[in-house]
Short mmCIF file of C-alpha atoms and ligand atoms in Angstrom, two decimals:
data_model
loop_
_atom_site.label_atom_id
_atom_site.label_comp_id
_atom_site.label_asym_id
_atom_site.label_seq_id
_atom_site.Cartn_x
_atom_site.Cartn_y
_atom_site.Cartn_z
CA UNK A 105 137.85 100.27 107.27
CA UNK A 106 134.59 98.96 106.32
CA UNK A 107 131.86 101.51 105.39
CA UNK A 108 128.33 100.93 105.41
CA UNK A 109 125.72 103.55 103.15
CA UNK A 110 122.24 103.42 104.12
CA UNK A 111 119.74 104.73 101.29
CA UNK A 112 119.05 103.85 97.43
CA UNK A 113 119.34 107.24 95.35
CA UNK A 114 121.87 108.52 93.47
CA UNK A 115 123.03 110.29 96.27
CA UNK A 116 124.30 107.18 97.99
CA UNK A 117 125.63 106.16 94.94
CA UNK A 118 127.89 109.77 94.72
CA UNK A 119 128.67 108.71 98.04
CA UNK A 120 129.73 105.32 97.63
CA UNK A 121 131.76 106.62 94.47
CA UNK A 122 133.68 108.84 96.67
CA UNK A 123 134.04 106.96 99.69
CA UNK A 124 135.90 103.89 97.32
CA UNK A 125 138.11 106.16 95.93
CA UNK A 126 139.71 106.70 99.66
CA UNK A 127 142.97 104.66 100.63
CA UNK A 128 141.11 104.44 104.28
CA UNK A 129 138.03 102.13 102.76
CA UNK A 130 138.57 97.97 102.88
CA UNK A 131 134.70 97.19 101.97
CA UNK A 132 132.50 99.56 100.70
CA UNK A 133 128.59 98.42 101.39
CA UNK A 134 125.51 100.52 100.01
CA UNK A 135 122.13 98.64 101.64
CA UNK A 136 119.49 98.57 99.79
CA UNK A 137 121.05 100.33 96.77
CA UNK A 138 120.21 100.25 93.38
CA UNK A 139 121.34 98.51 90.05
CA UNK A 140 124.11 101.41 89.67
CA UNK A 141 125.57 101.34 93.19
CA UNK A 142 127.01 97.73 92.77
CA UNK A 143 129.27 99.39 90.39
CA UNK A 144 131.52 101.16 93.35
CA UNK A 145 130.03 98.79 96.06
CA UNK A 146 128.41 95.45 97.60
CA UNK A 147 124.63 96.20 97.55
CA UNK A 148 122.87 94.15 100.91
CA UNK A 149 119.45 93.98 101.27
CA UNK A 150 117.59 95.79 104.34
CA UNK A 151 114.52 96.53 105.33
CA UNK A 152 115.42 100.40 106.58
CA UNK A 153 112.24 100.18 108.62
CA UNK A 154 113.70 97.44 110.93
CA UNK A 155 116.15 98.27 113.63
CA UNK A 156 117.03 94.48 113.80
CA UNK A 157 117.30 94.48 109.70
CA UNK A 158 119.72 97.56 110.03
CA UNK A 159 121.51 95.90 113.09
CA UNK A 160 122.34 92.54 111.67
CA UNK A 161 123.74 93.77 108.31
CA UNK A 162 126.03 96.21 110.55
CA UNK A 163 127.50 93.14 112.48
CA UNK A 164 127.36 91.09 109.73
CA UNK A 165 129.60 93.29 107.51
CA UNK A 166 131.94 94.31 110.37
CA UNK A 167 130.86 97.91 109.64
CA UNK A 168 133.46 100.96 111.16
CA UNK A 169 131.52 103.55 110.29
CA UNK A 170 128.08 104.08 108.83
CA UNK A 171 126.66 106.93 107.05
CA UNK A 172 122.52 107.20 106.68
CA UNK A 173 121.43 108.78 103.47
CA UNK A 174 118.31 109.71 103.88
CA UNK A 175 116.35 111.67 107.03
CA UNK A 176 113.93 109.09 107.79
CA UNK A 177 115.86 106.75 109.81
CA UNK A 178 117.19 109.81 111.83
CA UNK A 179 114.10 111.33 112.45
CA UNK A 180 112.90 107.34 114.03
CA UNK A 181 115.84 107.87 115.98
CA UNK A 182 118.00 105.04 114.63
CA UNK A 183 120.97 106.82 115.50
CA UNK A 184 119.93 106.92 119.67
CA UNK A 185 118.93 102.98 119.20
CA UNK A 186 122.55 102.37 117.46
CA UNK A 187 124.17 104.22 120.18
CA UNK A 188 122.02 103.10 123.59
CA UNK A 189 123.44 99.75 121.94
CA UNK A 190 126.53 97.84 123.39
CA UNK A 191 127.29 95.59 120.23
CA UNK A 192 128.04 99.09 118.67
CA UNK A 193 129.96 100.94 121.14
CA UNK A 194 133.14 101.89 118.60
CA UNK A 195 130.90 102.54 115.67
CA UNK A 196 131.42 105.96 114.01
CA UNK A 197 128.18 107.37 112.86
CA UNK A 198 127.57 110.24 110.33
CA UNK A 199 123.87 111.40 111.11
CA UNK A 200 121.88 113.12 114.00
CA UNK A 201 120.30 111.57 116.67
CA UNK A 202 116.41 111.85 116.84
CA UNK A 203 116.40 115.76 118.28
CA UNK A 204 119.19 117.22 116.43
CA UNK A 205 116.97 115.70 113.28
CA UNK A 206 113.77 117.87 114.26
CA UNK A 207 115.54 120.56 112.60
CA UNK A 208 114.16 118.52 109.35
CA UNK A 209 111.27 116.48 111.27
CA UNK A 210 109.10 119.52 112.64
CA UNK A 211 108.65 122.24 110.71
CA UNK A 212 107.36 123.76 113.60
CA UNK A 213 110.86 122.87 115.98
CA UNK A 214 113.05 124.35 113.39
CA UNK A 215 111.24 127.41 113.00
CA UNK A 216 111.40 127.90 116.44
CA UNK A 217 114.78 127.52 117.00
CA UNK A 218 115.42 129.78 113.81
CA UNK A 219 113.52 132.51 115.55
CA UNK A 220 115.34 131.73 118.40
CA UNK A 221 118.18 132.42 117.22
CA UNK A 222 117.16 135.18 115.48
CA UNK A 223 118.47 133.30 111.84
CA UNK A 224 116.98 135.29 109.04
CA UNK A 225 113.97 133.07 108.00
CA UNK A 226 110.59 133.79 106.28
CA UNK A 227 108.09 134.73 109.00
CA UNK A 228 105.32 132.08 109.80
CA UNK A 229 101.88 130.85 112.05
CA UNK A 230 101.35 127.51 112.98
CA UNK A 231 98.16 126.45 112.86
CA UNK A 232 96.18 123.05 113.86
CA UNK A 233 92.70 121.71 114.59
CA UNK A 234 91.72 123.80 117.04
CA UNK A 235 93.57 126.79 115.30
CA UNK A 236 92.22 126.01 111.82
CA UNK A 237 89.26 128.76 111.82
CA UNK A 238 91.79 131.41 112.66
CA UNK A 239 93.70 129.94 109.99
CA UNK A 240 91.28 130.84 107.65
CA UNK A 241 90.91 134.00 108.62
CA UNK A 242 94.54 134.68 108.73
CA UNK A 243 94.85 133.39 105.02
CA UNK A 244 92.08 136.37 104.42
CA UNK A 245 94.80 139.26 105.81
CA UNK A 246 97.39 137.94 103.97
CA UNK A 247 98.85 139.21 100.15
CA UNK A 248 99.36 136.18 97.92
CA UNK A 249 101.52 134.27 96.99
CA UNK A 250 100.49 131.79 100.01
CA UNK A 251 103.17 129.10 101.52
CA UNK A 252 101.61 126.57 103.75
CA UNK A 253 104.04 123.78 104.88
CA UNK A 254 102.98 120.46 106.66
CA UNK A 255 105.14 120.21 109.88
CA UNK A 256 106.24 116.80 109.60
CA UNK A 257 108.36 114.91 106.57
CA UNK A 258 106.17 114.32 104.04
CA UNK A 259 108.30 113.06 101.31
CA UNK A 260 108.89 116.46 99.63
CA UNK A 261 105.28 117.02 99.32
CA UNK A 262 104.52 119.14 101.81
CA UNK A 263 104.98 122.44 100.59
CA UNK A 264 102.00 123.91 98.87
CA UNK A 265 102.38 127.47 97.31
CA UNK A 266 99.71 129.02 95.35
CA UNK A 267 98.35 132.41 94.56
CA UNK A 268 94.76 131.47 94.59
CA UNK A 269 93.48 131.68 98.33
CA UNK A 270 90.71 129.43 98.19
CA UNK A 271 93.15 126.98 96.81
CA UNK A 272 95.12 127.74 99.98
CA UNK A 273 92.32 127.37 102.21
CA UNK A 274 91.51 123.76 100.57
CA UNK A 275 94.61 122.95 100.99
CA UNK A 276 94.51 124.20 104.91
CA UNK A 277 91.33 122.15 105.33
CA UNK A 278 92.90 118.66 103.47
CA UNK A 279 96.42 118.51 105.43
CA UNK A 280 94.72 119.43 109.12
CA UNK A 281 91.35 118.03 108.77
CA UNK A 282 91.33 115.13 106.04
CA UNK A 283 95.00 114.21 107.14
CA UNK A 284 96.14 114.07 103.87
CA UNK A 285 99.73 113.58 104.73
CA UNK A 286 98.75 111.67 107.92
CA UNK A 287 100.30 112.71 111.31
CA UNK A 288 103.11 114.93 109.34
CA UNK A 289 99.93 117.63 108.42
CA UNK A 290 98.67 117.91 111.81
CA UNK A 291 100.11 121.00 112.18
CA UNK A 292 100.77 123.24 109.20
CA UNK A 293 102.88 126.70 109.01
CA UNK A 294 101.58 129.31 107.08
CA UNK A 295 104.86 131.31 105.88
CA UNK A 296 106.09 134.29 104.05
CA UNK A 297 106.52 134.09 100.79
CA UNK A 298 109.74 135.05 99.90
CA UNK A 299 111.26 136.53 96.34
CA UNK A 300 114.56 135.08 95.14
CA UNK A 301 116.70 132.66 93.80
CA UNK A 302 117.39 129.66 96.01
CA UNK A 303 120.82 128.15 96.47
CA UNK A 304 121.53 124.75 98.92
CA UNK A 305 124.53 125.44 101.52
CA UNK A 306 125.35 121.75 102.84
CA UNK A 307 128.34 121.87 105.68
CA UNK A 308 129.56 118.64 107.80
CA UNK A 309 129.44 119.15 111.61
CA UNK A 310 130.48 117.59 114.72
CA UNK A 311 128.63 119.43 116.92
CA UNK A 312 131.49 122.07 117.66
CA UNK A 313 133.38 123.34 114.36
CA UNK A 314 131.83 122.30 110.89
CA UNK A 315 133.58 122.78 107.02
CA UNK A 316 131.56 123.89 104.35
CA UNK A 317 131.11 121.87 101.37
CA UNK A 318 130.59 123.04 97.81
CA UNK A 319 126.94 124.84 97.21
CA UNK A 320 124.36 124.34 94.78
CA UNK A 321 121.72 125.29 92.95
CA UNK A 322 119.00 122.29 92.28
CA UNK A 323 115.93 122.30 89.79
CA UNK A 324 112.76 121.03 91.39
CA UNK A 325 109.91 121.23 88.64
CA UNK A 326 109.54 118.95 86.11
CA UNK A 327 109.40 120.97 83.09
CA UNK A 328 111.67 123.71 81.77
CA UNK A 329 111.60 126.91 83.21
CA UNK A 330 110.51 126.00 86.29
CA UNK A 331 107.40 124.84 85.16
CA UNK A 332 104.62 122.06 86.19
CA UNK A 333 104.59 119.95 89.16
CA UNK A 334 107.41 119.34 92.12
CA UNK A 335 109.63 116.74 91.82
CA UNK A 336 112.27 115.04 94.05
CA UNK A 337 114.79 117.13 91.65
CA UNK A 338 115.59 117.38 87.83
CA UNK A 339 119.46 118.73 88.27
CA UNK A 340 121.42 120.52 90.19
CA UNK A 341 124.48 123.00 89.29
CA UNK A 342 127.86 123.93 91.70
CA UNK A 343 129.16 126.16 91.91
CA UNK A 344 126.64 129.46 92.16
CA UNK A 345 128.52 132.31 91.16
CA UNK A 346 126.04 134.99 92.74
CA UNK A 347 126.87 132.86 96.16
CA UNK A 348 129.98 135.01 96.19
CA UNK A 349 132.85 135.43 98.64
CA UNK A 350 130.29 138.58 100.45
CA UNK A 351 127.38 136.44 100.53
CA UNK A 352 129.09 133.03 102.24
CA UNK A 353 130.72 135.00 104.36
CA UNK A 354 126.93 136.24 105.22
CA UNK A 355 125.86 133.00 105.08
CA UNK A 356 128.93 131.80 107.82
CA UNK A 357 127.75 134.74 110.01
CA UNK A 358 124.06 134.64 110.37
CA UNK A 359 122.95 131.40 109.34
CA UNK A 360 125.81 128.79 110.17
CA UNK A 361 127.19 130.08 113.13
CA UNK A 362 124.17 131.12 114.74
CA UNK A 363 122.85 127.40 114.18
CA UNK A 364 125.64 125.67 115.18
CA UNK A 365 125.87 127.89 118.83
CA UNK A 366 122.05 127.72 118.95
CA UNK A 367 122.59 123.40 118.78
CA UNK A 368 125.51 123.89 121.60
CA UNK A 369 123.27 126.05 123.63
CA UNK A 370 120.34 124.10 123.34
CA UNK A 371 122.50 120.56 124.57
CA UNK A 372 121.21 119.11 120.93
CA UNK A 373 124.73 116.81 119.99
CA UNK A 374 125.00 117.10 115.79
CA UNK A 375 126.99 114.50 113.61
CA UNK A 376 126.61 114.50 109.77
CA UNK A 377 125.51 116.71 107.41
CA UNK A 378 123.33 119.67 107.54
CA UNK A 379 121.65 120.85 104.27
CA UNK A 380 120.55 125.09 104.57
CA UNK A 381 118.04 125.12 101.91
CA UNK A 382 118.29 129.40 101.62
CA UNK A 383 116.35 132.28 99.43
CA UNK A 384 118.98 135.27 98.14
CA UNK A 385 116.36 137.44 98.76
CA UNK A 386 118.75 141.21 96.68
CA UNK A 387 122.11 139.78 98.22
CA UNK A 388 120.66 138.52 101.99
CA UNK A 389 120.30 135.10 102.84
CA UNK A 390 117.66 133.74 104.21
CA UNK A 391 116.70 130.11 105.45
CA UNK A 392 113.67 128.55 104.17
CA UNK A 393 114.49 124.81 105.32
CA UNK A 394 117.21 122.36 106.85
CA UNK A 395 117.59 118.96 106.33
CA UNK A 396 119.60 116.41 108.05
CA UNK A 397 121.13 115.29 105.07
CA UNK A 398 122.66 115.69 102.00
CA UNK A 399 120.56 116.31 98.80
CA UNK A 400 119.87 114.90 95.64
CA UNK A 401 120.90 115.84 93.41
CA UNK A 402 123.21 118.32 94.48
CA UNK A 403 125.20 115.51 96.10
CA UNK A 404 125.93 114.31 92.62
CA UNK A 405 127.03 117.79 91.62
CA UNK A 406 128.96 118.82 94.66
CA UNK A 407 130.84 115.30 96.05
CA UNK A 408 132.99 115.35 92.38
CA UNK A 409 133.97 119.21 93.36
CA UNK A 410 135.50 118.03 96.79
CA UNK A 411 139.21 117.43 96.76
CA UNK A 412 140.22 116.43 100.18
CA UNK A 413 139.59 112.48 100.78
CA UNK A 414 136.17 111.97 101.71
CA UNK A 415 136.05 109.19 103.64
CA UNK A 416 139.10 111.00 106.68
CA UNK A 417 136.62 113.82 106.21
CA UNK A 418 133.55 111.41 107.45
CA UNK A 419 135.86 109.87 110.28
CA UNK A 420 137.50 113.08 111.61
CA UNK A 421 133.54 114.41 111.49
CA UNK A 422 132.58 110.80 113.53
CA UNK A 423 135.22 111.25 116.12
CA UNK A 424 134.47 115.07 117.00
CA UNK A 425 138.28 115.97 115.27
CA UNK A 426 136.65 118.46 112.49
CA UNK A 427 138.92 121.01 113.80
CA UNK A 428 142.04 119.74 112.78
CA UNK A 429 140.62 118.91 109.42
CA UNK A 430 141.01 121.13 105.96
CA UNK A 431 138.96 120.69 103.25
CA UNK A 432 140.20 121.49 99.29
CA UNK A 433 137.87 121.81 96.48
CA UNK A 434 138.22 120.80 92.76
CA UNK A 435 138.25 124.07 90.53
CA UNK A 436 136.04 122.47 88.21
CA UNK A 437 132.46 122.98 87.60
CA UNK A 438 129.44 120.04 87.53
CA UNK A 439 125.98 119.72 86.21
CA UNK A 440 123.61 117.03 86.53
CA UNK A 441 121.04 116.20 84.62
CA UNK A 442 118.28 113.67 86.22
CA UNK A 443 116.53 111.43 83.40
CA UNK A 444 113.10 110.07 85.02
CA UNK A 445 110.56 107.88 83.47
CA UNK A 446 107.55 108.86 81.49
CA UNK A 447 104.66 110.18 83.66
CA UNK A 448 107.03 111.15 86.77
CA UNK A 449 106.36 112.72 88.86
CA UNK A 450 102.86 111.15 88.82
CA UNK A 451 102.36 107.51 87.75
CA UNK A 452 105.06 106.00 85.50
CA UNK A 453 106.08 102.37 83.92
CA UNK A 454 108.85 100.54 85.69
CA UNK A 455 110.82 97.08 85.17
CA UNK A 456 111.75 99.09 81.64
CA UNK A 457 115.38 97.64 79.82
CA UNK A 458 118.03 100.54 80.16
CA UNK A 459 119.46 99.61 77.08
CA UNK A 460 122.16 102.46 77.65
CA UNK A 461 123.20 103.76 80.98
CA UNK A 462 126.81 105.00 81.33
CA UNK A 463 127.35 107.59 78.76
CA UNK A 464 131.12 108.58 78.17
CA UNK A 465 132.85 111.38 79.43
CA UNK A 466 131.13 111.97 82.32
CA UNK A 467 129.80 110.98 85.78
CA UNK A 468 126.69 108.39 85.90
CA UNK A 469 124.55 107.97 89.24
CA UNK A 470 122.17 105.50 89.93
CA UNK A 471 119.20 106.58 91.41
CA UNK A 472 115.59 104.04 90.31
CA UNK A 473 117.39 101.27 88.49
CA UNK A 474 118.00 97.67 89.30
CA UNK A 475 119.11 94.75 87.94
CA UNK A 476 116.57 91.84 86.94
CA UNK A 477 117.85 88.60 86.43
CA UNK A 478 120.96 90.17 84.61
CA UNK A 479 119.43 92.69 82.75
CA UNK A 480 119.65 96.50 84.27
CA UNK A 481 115.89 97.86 84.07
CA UNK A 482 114.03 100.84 85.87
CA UNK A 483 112.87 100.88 89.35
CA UNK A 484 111.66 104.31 89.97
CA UNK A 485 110.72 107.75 89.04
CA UNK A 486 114.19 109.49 88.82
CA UNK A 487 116.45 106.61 86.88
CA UNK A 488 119.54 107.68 87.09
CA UNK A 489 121.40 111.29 86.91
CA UNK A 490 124.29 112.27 84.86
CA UNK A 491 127.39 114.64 85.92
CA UNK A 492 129.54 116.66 83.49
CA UNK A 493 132.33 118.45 84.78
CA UNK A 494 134.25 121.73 82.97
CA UNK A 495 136.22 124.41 83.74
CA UNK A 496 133.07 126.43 83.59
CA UNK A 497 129.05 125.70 83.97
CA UNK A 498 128.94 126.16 80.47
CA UNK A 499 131.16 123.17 79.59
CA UNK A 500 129.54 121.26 82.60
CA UNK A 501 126.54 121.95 81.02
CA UNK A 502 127.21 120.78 77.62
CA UNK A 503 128.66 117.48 78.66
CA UNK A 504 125.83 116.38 81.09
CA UNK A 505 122.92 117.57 78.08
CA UNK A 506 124.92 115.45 75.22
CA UNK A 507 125.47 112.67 77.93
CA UNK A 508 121.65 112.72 78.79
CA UNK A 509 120.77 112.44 75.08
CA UNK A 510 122.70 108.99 74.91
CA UNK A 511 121.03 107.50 77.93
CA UNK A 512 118.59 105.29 76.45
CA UNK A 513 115.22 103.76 77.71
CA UNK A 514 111.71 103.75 76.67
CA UNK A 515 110.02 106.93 77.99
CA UNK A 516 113.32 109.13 78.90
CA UNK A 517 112.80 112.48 79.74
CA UNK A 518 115.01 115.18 81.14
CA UNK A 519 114.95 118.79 81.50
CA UNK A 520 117.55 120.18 78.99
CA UNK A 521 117.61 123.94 80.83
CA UNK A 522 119.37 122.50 83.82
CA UNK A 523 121.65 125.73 84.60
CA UNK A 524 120.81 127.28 81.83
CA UNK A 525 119.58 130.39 84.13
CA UNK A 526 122.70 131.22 85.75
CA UNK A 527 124.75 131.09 82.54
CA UNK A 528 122.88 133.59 80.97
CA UNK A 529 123.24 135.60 84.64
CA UNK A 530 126.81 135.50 82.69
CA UNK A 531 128.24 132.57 85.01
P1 LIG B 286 110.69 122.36 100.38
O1 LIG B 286 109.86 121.16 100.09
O2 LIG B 286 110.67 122.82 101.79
O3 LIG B 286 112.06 122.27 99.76
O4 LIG B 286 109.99 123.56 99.57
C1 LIG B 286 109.68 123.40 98.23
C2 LIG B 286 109.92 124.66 97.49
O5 LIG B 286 108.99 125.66 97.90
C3 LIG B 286 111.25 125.29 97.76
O6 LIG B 286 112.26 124.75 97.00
C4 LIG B 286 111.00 126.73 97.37
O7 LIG B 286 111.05 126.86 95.97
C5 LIG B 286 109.59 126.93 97.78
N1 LIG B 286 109.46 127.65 99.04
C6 LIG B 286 109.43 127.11 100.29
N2 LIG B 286 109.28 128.08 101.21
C7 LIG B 286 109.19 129.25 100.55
C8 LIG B 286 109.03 130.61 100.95
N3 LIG B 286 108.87 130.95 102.23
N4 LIG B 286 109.01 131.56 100.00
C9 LIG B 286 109.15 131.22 98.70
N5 LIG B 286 109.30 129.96 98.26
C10 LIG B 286 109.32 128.99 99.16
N1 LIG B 287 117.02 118.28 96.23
C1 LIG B 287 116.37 118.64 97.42
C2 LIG B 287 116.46 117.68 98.50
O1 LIG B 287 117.21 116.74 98.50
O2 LIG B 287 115.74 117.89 99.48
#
C-alpha cells in the first residue's frame, strides 16, 4: 500500500522510518519533508495550507492511507473536507476530524469536556474581553505561581507561567487585548498551577477501543536543568520508570477511559493519535493538555520501542479493527537528544553546511534540514534529533550524548542533561 505522511519534523521522519520497515508499505511519501526524510521516503512538495495542494498529491501518488503529523490541518478540518470528498471514499485516514481536534484547538472545549467528565485536571477560569477586569481581579486572589493559557493553537507559545503577578496581568492584557497570538488569545484560561513531574501518555484510537503506546518524558527548555526559554523540545526519554504498572493502570482508569466514553457519549468520531500531556502530581495523574497528535520528540524516542508492525497498527486503527489488534514493545530503552541552531529558540542562522549528520550507532531524525543543490544544510531551529537505544536509560543516554557530540555544524547546541533527572531518581 502506498502511504502518504503529512508534516516536516523529525517526527514524520520516525514515522516514515517505521512505516518502511513494514512488509504492508509499496511507496512510502513524506510531503513537505525535510533533507533527512528522503532517506526512508519520496519527499513531494505541498503547500499544507491548500486543500487542493493536499488533494492532488493524494491522487497523484495513489495514496491508501494517509497519516497528518501535525494538529493544524486537523484543527482546519482537512480530515471532514477529505472525507465529504468522493475521489477519496476508500482512503484510510489516521487523524481527527475538525471536533474531535478541539480537544487540542480550544483550550477552553477540552477543559470542558475534562470537567465533564470529571478527568482529574488542574482547575481553571476563562476569561475574555468583556471578562478581562474580573480577570484581573481574580489574578489578585490567587497564590503564585500563575498559568495563563491562550485558548487556541498558538504554536507552543501559549502557555505563560510566571510567579510575578504583574507579569501575569501584562501578559492577560497582551493575549486578550493587543491580540498577541491573534484569534488563538481571545480567550485565555487562567489555571492551577500544579507541582510535579510531567510524563506524555500517547495511545492510538478508533473511536471505540484504543492501545497504548510507549510513554515519555520530553525536555522543553532550552538550557540544562530546565532552564531559560520554551522550546518546541530539546529530548525526550521512554520509558519513565515512576510511570509504573499502579500509575498506568491509574492513568487507563481515570484519564483514558473516561476520555474515550466521554468522545462516544458526546457523538465526537476519533481516528489517530491522542497525546495526554499529564502532571504526577505524589503518584496521581493529572491532565494538563491533549493533543491530536503525536509529539516531538517523544515520537523519536517511543516509535523505535514499538515492536508490533506499525504500519497494520495504522490500518487496523483506519478501519475501526483496533480490537483485534495487540501491540508488543521493544525492551529496550531510547533517548534523544535534539541539536538546534545557535540563537534557537529566538532568531538563528539557517542555509548552514551539516558537514556531519548521521552519527553511528544510533538513530538520526531529521527535523530543520534540507538539501541545497546537493549539499545537506539547515532549515530550522531544531536540526535534527538523535536516538540511542540500551538496555537501560543510562546506556540510551550515553549513546545519544556521544552521538550528539559528532553531529557537526556551525553553531550546534544541545542540552547534554537530557534524562539525566530520572537516572539519578535511580532509573
Ligand atoms: P503546553 O504548551 O500546554 O505544553 O504547556 C507548556 C508547559 O507549561 C508544560 O509542559 C508544563 O511544564 C507547563 N504547564 C502547563 N500547565 C501547567 C499547570 N497547570 N501547572 C504546572 N505547569 C503547567
Ligand atoms: N513535545 C511536545 C509536543 O509535541 O507538543
Amino acid at each position: 500500500m502506498n502511504v502518504l505522511v503529512l508534516g516536516s519534523g523529525g517526527r514524520e521522519h520516525a514515522m516514515a522510518w517505521k512505516i518502511r520497515q513494514s512488509p504492508l508499505a509499496d511507496q512510502v511519501f513524506v510531503a513537505p519533508g525535510n533533507g533527512g526524510t528522503s532517506e526512508v521516503a519520496i519527499n513531494l512538495n505541498v503547500d499544507l495550507t491548500s486543500l487542493f495542494s493536499i488533494k492532488s498529491i493524494l491522487l497523484n501518488n495513489e495514496i491508501d492511507l494517509l497519516v497528518v503529523g501535525p494538529e493544524d490541518p486537523l484543527v482546519n478540518g482537512l480530515v471532514n473536507d477529505l472525507i465529504a470528498d468522493d475521489d477519496f471514499k476508500k482512503l484510510k485516514i489516521i487523524g481527527p476530524e475538525r471536533l474531535g481536534a478541539q480537544l487540542e484547538g480550544s483550550k477552553e472545549f477540552s477543559k470542558r469536556f475534562m470537567e465533564k467528565y470529571k478527568i482529574p485536571t488542574a482547575g481553571a477560569k476563562v476569561f475574555d474581553e468583556v471578562s478581562f477586569p474580573d480577570g484581573l481581579k481574580y489574578l489578585d486572589e490567587l497564590e503564585p505561581p500563575y498559568v495563563l493559557k491562550a485558548d487556541g493553537l498558538a504554536g507552543g507559545k501559549g502557555v505563560i507561567i510566571t510567579e510575578d503577578v504583574e507579569e501575569a496581568k501584562d501578559a492577560l492584557d497582551e493575549i486578550i487585548n493587543q491580540n498577541k497570538f491573534g484569534d488563538s488569545g481571545s480567550k485565555v484560561l487562567i489555571e492551577e498551577f500544579l507541582t510535579g513531574i510531567e510524563v506524555s501518555f500517547f495511545i492510538l484510537t478508533d473511536g471505540k477501543s484504543y492501545r497504548l503506546l510507549p510513554e515519555a518524558k520530553d525536555y522543553k527548555r532550552i538550557g540544562e536543568n530546565d532552564e531559560g526559554l520554551n522550546t518546541g523540545g530539546m529530548g525526550a526519554i521512554s520509558p519513565v520508570k515512576f510511570a509504573d504498572r499502579i500509575f498506568k493502570e491509574k492513568v487507563h482508569e481515570r484519564i483514558i477511559k473516561p476520555t474515550i466514553a466521554g468522545l462516544k457519549k458526546e457523538k465526537i468520531p476519533y481516528t489517530g493519535f491522542l497525546f495526554f500531556g499529564l502532571i504526577n502530581v505524589s503518584g496521581e495523574p493529572y491532565i494538563i493538555e491533549y493533543n491530536v497528535r503525536l509529539g516531538d520528540p517523544e515520537t523519536q524516542a517511543i516509535l523505535p520501542r514499538i515492536k508490533t508492525d506499525f504500519l497494520e497498527l495504522l490500518v487496523n486503527t483506519a478501519e475501526g479493527n483496533l480490537i483485534d489488534t495487540d501491540i508488543e514493545y521493544e525492551r529496550y530503552s531510547a533517548a534523544t537528544v535534539v541539536c538546534v541552531s545557535e540563537g534557537y529558540p529566538e532568531t538563528y542562522e539557517t542555509g548552514v553546511e551539516i558537514v556531519e549528520g548521521k552519527p553511528n550507532g544510533v538513530l538520526t531524525f531529521h527535523a530543520g534540514s534540507k538539501v541545497d543543490e546537493g549539499t545537506l544544510v539547515t532549515n530550522g531551529g531544531r536540526v535534527l534529533a538523535v536516538t540511542g537505544l540500551g538496555k537501560n536509560l543510562g546506556e540510551a543516554i550515553s549513546k545519544g550524548i556521544r552521538a550528539a557530540e559528532q553531529v557537526r555544524y556551525k553553531g550546534k547546541y544541545f542540552r547534554s542533561d537530557i534524562g539525566l533527572d530520572l537516572t539519578e531518581l535511580g532509573q
